[in-house]
mmCIF file of C-alpha atoms in Angstrom:
data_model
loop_
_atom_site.group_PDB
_atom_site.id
_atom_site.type_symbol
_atom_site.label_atom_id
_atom_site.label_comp_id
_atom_site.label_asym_id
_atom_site.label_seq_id
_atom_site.Cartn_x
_atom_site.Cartn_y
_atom_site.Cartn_z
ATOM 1 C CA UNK A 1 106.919 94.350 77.767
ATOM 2 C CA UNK A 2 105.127 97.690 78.249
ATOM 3 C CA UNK A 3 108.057 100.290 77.887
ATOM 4 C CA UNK A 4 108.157 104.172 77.798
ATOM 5 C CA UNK A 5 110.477 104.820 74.352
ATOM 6 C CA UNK A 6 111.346 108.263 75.088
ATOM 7 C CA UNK A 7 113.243 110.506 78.100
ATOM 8 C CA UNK A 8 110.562 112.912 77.235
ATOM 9 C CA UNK A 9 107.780 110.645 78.438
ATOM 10 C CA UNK A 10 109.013 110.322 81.399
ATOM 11 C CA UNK A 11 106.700 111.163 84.430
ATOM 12 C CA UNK A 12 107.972 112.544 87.305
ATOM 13 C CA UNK A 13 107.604 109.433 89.175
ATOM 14 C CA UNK A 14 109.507 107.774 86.806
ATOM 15 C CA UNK A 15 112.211 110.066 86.354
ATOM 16 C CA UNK A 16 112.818 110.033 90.292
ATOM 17 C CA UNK A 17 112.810 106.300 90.029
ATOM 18 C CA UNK A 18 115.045 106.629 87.225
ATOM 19 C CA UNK A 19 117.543 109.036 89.366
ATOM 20 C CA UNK A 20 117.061 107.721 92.602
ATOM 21 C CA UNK A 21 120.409 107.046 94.472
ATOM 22 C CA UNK A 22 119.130 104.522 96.860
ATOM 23 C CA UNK A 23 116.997 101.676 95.546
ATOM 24 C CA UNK A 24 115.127 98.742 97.244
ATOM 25 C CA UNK A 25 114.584 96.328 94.310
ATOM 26 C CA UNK A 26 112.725 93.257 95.182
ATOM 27 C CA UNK A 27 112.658 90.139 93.279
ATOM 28 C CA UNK A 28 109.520 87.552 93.769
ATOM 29 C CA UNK A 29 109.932 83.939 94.230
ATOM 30 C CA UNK A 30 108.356 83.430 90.820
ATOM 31 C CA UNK A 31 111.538 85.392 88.991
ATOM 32 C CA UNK A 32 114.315 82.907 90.505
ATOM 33 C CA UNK A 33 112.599 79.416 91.079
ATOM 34 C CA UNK A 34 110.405 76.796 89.492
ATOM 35 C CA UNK A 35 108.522 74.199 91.070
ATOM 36 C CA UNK A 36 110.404 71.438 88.234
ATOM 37 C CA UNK A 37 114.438 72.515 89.224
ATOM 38 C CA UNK A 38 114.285 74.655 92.117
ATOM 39 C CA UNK A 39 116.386 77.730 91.889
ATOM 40 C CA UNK A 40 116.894 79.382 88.736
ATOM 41 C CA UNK A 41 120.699 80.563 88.898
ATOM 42 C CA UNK A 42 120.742 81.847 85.015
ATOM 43 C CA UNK A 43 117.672 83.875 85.644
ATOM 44 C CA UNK A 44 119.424 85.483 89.048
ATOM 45 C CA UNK A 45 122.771 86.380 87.339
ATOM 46 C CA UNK A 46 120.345 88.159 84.822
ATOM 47 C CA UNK A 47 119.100 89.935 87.813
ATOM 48 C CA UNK A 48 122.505 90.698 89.599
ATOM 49 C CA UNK A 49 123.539 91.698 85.900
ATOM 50 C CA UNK A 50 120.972 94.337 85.880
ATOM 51 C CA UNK A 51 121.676 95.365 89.414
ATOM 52 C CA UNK A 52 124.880 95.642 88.901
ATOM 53 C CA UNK A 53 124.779 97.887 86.524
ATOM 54 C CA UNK A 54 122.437 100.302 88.641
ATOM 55 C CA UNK A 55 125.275 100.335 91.425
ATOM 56 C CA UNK A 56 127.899 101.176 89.068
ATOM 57 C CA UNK A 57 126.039 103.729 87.505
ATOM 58 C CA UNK A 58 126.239 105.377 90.896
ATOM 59 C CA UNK A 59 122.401 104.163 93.345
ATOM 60 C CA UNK A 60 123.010 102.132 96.039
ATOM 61 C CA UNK A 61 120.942 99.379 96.049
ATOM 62 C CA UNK A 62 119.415 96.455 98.361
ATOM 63 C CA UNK A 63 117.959 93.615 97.461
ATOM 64 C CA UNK A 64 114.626 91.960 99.199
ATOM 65 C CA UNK A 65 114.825 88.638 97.486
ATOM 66 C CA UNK A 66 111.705 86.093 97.963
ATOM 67 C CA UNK A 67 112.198 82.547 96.868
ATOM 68 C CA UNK A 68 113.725 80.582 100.031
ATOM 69 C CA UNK A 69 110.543 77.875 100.312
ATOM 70 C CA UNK A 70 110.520 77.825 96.458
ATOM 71 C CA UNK A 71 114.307 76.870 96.413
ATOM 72 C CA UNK A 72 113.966 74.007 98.513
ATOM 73 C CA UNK A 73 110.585 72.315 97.027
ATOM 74 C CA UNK A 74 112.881 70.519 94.293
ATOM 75 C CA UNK A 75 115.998 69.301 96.629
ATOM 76 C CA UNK A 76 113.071 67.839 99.502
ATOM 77 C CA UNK A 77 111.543 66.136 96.502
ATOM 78 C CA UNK A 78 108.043 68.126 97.084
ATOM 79 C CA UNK A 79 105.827 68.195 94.211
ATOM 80 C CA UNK A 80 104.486 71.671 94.832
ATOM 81 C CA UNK A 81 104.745 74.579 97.668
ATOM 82 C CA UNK A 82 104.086 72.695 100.914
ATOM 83 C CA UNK A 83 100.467 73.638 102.931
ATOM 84 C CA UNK A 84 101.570 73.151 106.371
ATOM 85 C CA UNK A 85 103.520 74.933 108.069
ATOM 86 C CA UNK A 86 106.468 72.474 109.524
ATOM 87 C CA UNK A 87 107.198 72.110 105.696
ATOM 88 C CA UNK A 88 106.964 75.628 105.183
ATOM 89 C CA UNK A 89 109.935 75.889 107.271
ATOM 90 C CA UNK A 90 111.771 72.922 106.698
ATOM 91 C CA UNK A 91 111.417 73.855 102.463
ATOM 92 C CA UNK A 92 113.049 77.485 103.838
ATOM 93 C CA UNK A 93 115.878 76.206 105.997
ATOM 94 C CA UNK A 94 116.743 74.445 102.574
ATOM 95 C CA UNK A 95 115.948 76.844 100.615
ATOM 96 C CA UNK A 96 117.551 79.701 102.141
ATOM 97 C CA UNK A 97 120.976 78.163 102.014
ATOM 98 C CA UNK A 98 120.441 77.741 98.145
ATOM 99 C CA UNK A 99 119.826 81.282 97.676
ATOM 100 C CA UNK A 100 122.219 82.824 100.216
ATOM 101 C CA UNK A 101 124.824 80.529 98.465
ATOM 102 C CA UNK A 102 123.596 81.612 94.769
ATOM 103 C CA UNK A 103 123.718 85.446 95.500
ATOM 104 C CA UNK A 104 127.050 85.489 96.837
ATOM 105 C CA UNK A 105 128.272 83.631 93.593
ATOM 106 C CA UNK A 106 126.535 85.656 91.257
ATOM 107 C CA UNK A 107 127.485 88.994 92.586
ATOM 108 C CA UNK A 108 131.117 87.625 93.346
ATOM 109 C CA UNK A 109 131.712 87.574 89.163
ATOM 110 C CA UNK A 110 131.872 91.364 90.331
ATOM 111 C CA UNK A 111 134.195 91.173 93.256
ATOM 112 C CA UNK A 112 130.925 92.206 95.580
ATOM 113 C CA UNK A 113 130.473 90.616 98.914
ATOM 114 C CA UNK A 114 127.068 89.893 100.262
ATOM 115 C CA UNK A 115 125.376 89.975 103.158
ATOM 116 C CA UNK A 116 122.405 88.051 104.225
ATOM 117 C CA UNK A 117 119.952 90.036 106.269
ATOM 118 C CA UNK A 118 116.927 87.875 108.056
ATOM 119 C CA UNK A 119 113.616 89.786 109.282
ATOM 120 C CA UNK A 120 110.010 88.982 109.753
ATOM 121 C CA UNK A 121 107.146 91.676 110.242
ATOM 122 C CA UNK A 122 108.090 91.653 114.165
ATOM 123 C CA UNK A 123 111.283 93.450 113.464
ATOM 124 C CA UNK A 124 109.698 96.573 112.561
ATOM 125 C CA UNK A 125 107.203 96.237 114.932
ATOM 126 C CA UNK A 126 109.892 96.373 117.841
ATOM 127 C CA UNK A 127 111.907 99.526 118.029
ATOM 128 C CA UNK A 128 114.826 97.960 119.123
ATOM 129 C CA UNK A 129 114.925 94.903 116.539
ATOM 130 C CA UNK A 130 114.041 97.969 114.715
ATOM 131 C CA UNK A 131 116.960 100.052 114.992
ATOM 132 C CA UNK A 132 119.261 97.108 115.328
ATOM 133 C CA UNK A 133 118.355 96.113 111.332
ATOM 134 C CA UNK A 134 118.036 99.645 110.239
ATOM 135 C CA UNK A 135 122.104 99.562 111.748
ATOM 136 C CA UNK A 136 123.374 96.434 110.143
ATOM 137 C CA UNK A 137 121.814 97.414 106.226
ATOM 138 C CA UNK A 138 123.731 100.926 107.040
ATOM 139 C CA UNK A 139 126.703 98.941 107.887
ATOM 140 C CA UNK A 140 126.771 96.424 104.953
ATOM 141 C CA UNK A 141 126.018 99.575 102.649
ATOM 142 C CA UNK A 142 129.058 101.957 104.024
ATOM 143 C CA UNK A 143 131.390 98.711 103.801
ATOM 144 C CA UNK A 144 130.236 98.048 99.994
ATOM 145 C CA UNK A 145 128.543 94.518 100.885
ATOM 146 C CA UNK A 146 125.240 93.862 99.030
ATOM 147 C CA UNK A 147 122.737 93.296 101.382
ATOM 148 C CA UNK A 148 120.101 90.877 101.057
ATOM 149 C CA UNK A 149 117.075 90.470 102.856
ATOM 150 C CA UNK A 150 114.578 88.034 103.211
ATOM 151 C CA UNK A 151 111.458 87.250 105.657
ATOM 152 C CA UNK A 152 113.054 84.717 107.579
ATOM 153 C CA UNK A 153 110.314 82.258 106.932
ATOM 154 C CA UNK A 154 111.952 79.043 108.800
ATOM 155 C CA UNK A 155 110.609 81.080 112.388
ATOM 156 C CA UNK A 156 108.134 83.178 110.816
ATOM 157 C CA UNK A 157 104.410 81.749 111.882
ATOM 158 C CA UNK A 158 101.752 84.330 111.084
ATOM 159 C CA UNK A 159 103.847 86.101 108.601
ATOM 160 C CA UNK A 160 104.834 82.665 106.858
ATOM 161 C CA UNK A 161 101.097 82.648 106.196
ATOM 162 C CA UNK A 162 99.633 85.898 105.468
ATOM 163 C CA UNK A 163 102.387 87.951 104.816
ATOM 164 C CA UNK A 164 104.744 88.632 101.595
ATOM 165 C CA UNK A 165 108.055 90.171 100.923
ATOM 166 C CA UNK A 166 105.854 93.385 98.443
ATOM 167 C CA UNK A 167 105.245 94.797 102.101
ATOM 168 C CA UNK A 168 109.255 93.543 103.391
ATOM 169 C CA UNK A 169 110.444 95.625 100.777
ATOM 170 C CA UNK A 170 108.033 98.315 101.706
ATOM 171 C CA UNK A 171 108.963 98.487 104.804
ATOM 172 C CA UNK A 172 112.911 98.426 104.254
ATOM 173 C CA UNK A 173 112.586 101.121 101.756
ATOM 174 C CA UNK A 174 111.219 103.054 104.735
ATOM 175 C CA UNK A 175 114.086 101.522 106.961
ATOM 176 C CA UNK A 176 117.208 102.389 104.861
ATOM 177 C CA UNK A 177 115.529 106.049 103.629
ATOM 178 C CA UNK A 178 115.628 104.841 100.055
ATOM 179 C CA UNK A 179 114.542 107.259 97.244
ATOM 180 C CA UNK A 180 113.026 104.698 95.147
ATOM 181 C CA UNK A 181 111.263 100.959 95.517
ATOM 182 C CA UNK A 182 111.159 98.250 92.257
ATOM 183 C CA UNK A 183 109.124 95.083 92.465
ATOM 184 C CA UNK A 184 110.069 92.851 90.126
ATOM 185 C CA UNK A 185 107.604 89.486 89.521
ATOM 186 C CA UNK A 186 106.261 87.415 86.495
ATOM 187 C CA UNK A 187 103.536 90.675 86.098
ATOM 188 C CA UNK A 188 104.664 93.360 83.812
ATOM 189 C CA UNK A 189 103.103 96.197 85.296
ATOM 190 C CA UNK A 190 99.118 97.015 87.049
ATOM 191 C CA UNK A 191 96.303 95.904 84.695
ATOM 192 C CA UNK A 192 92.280 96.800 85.963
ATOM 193 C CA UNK A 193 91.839 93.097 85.791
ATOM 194 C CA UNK A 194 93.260 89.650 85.526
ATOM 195 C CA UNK A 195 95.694 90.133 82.032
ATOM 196 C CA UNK A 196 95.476 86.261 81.602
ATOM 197 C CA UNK A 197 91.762 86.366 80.876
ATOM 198 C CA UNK A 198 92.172 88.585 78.489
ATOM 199 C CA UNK A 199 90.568 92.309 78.236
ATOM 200 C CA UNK A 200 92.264 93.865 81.164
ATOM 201 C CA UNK A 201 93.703 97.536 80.722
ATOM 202 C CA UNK A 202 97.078 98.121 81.805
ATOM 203 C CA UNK A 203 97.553 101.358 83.617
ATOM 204 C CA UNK A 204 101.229 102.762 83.125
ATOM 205 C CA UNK A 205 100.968 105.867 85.925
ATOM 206 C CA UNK A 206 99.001 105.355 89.423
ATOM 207 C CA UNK A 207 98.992 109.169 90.810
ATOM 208 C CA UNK A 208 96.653 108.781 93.006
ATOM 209 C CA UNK A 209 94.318 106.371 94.524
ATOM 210 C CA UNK A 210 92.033 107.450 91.928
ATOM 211 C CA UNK A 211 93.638 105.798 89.588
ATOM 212 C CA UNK A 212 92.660 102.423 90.920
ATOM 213 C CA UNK A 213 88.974 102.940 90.681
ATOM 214 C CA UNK A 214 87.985 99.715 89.160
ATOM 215 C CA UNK A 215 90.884 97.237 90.064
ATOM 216 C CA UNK A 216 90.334 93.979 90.686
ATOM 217 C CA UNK A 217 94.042 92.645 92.077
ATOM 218 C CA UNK A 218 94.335 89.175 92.612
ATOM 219 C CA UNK A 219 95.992 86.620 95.122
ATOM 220 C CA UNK A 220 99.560 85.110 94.531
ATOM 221 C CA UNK A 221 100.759 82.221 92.498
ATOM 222 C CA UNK A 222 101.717 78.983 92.752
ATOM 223 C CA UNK A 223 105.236 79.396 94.101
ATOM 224 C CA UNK A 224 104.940 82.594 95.920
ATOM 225 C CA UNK A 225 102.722 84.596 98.871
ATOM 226 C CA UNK A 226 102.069 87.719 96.967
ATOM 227 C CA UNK A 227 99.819 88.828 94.272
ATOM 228 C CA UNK A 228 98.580 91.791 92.704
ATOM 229 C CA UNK A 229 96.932 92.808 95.806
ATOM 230 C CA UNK A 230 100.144 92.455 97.939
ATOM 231 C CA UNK A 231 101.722 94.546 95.480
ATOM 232 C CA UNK A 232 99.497 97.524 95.667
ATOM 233 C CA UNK A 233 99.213 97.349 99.410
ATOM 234 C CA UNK A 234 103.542 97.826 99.146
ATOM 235 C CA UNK A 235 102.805 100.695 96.901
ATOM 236 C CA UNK A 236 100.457 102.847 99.319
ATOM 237 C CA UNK A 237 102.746 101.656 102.358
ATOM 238 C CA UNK A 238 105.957 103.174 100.245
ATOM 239 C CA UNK A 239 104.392 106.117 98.963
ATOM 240 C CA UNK A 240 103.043 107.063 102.644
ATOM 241 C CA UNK A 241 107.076 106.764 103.241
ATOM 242 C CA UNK A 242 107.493 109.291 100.307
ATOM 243 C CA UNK A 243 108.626 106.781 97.899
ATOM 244 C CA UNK A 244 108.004 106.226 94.538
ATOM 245 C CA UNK A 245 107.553 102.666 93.418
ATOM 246 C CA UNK A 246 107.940 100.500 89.947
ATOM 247 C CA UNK A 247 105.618 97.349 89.281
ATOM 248 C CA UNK A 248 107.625 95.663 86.308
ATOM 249 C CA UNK A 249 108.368 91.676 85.418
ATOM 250 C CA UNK A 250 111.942 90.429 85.980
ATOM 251 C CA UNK A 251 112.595 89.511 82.573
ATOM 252 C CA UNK A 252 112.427 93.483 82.186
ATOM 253 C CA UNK A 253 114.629 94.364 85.068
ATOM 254 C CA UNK A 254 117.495 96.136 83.106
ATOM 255 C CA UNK A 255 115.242 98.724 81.430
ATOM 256 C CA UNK A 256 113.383 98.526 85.105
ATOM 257 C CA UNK A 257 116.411 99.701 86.441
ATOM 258 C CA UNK A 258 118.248 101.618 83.898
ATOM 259 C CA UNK A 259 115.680 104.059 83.136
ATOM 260 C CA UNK A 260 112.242 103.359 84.667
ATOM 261 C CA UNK A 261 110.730 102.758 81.394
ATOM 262 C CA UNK A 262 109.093 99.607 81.886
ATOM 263 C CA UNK A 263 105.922 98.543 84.332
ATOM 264 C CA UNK A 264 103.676 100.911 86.500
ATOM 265 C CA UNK A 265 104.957 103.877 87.891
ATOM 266 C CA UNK A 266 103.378 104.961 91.603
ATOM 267 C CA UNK A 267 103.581 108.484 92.788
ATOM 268 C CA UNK A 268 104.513 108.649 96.515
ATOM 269 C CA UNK A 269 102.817 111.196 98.481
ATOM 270 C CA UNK A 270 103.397 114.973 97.939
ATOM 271 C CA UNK A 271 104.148 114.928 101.575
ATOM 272 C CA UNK A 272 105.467 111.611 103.900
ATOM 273 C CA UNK A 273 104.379 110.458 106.755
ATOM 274 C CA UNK A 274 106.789 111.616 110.335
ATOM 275 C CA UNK A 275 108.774 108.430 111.159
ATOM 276 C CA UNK A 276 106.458 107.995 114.428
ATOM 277 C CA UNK A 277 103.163 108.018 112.283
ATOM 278 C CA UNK A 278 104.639 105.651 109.459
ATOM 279 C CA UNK A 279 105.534 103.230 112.632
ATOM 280 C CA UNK A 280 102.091 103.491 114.242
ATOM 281 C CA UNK A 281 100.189 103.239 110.523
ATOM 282 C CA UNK A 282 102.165 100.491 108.778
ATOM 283 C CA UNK A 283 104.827 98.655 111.673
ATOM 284 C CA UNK A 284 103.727 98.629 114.780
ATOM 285 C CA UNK A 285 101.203 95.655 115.977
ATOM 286 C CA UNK A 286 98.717 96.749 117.580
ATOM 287 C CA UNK A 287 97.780 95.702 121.497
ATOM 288 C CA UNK A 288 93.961 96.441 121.486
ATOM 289 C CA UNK A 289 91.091 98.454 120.607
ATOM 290 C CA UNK A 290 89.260 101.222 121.761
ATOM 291 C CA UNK A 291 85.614 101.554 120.776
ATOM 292 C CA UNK A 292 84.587 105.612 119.649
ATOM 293 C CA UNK A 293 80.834 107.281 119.207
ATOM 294 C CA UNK A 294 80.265 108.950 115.948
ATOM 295 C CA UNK A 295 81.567 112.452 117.689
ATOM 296 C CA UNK A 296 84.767 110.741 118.359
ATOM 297 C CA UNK A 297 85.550 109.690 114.719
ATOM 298 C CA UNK A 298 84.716 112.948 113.275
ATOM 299 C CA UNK A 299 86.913 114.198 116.111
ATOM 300 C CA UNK A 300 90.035 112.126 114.958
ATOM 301 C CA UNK A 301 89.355 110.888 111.629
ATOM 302 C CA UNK A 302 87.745 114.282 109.939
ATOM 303 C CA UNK A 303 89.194 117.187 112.045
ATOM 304 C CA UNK A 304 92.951 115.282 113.568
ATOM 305 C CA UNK A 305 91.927 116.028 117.028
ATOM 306 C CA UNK A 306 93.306 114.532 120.025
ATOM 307 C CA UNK A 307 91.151 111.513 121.646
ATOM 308 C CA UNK A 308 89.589 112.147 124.418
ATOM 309 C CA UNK A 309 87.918 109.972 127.031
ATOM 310 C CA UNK A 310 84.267 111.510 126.314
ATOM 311 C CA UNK A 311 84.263 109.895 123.164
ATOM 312 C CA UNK A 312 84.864 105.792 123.971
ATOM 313 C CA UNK A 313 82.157 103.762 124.058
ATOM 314 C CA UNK A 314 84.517 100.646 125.218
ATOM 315 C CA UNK A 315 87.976 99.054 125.422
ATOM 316 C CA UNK A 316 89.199 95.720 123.667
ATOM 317 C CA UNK A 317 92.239 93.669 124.854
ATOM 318 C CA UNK A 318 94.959 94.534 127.674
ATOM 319 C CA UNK A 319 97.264 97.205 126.710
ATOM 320 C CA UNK A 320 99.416 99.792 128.517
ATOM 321 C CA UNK A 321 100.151 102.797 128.277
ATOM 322 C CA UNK A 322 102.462 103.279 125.015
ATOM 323 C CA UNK A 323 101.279 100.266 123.261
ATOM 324 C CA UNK A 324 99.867 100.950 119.554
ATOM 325 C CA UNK A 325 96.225 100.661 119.636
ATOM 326 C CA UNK A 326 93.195 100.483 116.752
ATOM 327 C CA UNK A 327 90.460 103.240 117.188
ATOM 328 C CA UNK A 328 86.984 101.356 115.949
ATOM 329 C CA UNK A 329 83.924 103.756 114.991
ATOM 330 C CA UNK A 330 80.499 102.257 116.051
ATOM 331 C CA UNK A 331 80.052 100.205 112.358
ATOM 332 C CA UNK A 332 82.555 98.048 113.378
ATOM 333 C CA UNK A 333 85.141 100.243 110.970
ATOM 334 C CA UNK A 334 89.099 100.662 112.021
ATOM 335 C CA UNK A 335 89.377 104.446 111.206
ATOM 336 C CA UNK A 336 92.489 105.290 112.954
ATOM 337 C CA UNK A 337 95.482 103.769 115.274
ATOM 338 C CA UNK A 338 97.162 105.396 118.160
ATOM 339 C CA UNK A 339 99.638 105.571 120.725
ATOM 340 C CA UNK A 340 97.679 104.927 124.031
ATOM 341 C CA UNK A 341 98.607 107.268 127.175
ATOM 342 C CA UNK A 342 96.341 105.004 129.239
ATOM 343 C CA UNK A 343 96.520 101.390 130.189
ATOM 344 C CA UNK A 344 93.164 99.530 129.102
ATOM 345 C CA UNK A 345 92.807 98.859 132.799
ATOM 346 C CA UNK A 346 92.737 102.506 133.647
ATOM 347 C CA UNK A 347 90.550 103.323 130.600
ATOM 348 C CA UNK A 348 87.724 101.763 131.527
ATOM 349 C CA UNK A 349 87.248 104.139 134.471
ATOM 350 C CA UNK A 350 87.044 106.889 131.938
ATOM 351 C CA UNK A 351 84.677 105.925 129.646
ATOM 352 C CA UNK A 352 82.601 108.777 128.149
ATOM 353 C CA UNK A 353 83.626 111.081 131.266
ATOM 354 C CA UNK A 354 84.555 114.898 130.157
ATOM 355 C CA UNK A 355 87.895 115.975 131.250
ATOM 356 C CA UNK A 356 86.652 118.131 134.070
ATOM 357 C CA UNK A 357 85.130 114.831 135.528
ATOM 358 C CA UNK A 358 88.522 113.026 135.417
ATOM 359 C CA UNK A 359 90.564 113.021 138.483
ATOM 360 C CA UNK A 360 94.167 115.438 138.342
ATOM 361 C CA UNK A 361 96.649 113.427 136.699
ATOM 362 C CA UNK A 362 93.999 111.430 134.066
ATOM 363 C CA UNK A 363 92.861 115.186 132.298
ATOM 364 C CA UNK A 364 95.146 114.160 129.286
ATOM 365 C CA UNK A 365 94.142 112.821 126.059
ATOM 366 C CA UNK A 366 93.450 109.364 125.913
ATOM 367 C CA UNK A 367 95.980 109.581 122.304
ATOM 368 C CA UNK A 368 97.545 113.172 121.119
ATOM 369 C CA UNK A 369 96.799 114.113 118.029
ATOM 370 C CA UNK A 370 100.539 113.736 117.156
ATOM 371 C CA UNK A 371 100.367 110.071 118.069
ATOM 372 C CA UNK A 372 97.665 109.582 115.956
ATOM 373 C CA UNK A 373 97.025 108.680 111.922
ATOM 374 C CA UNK A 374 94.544 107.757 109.851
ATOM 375 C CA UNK A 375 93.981 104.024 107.896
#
């Protein structure tokens, strides 16, 4: 374990981590299960243990716990995490039974109740699914229940395949207004390299995204989605949200979540993201594409101007207006997303026109610059 000894070392990331009364702590599918026995139950009362703890010394904490598919490889007799996707699912609906069951025992030696909260990426994509979660987790939490989320992988298709709980949690941190994220895995922290081959640097404090210079994060392991790359990706997402996140390994959850003295430290961002932009940037799918000239991205990417129609060069996909949309410079590059005022149908008869050309009722921006972010 890399650990910070001393109060005094502190940073201030840490030390908000270490204060924060709201925590998202999420716990990877390689901390609870094993491909030999399944799920782990010793190693999860550890983890409740530690979580515990943090609640009674006064945060209020979720959990986003991974480890549904990995808890049902051992009881379907699989000899390692299925390929396909049917067994994807079937391992989960197994799985997620197992884990449901194992939480509620574990945080019952405490008299808690727990609640099991399913979600995939879709959820935050819709504003109603949206709001509906962000009211059941503020629920659970005013009522005292634990809640406990988890990608609900037996439905999930393109998010049982590319996606990972690192960006869940992310995302949920956002959703609940939490003051601090911890991902806990079978990594101790952010190394510039691959610590297994021996060589790598571990870097205790990520400030800024020139601290990464150099990284090379990897893919995830055998049991889980995620990775080192998955991780970081959660870490920019949170800190766009304004909060601070801790990379640390499971087996050092309690000083993970006692004082922040273990793992990497991220910064979030001096100033967050408006709820609108943090949907459009990191939640919302997006319905199309609209093709800019170099004038354009300078416009929107450089200066945070409004879109207008001058600037397109084209129009991807069939959108309307409202949908989320990417905005695509002429090298191909995503440099922005948007709230469209247009449909894609209506677009296309302004292409490149000036506003004075446009017919009354079509003289407003294609996106507003309040609608719009940078990626």
């Amino acid at each position: 374990m890399t650990q910070v000894d001393s109060d005094s070392e502190l940073s201030e990331a840490r030390r908000a981590i270490a204060s924060a009364r709201s925590v998202v702590v999420k716990i990877g599918s390689s901390a609870l299960t094993s491909l030999e026995g399944g799920l782990d139950t010793g190693r999860l009362d550890r983890l409740a243990d530690a979580v515990e703890a943090r609640m009674r010394a006064g945060s209020d904490v979720v959990v986003v716990s991974s480890g549904a598919i990995g808890a049902g490889i051992a009881p379907l007799g699989l000899s390692s995490r299925p390929k396909d996707l049917a067994t994807k699912q079937a391992a989960a609906s197994v799985g997620q039974l197992a884990l449901a069951h194992a939480w509620g025992t574990s945080f019952g030696r405490y008299g808690r109740t727990v609640g099991q909260v399913l979600l995939t990426a879709g959820d935050f994509s819709r504003r109603e699914h949206h709001r509906n979660a962000q009211r059941t987790l503020d629920r659970l939490r005013a009522l005292h229940a634990i809640a406990v989320v988890n990608e609900n992988d037996t439905i999930a298709t393109d998010e049982i395949r590319f996606g990972d709980n690192d960006r869940l949690a992310a995302l949920v941190a956002h959703l609940v207004g939490a003051d601090a994220l911890v991902l806990l895995s079978d990594v101790d922290g952010l190394y510039d390299g691959d610590p297994r081959k021996g060589s790598a640097t571990f870097i205790p404090e990520v400030r800024s995204s020139a601290d990464l210079d150099g990284v090379i994060a990897g893919s995830g392991g055998a049991l889980g989605t995620g990775g080192m790359a998955s991780k970081l990706s959660a870490a920019r997402l949170a800190a766009d949200a304004g909060v601070p996140v801790l990379l640390a390994a499971a087996a050092d959850a309690e000083a993970a979540l006692s004082g922040a003295s273990a793992g990497t430290a991220f910064a979030a961002r001096p100033v967050r993201l408006s709820a609108r932009k943090f949907w459009v940037r990191h939640a919302a799918d997006s319905r199309g594409a609209v093709l800019l000239d170099d004038g354009a991205v300078r416009a929107v990417a450089e200066r945070r101007h409004s879109l207008l129609a001058a600037g397109i060069t084209g129009v991807r996909g069939r959108f309307y207006g409202g949908d989320v949309v990417d905005l695509i410079a002429p090298d191909g590059a995503v440099v922005a997303r948007g709230v469209a005022e247009y449909d894609s149908t209506e677009l296309q008869t302004m292409i490149g026109r000036s506003t004075n050309e446009l017919p009354e009722g079509m003289q407003r921006p294609v996106i507003h610059a309040d609608d719009l972010v940078k990626v």
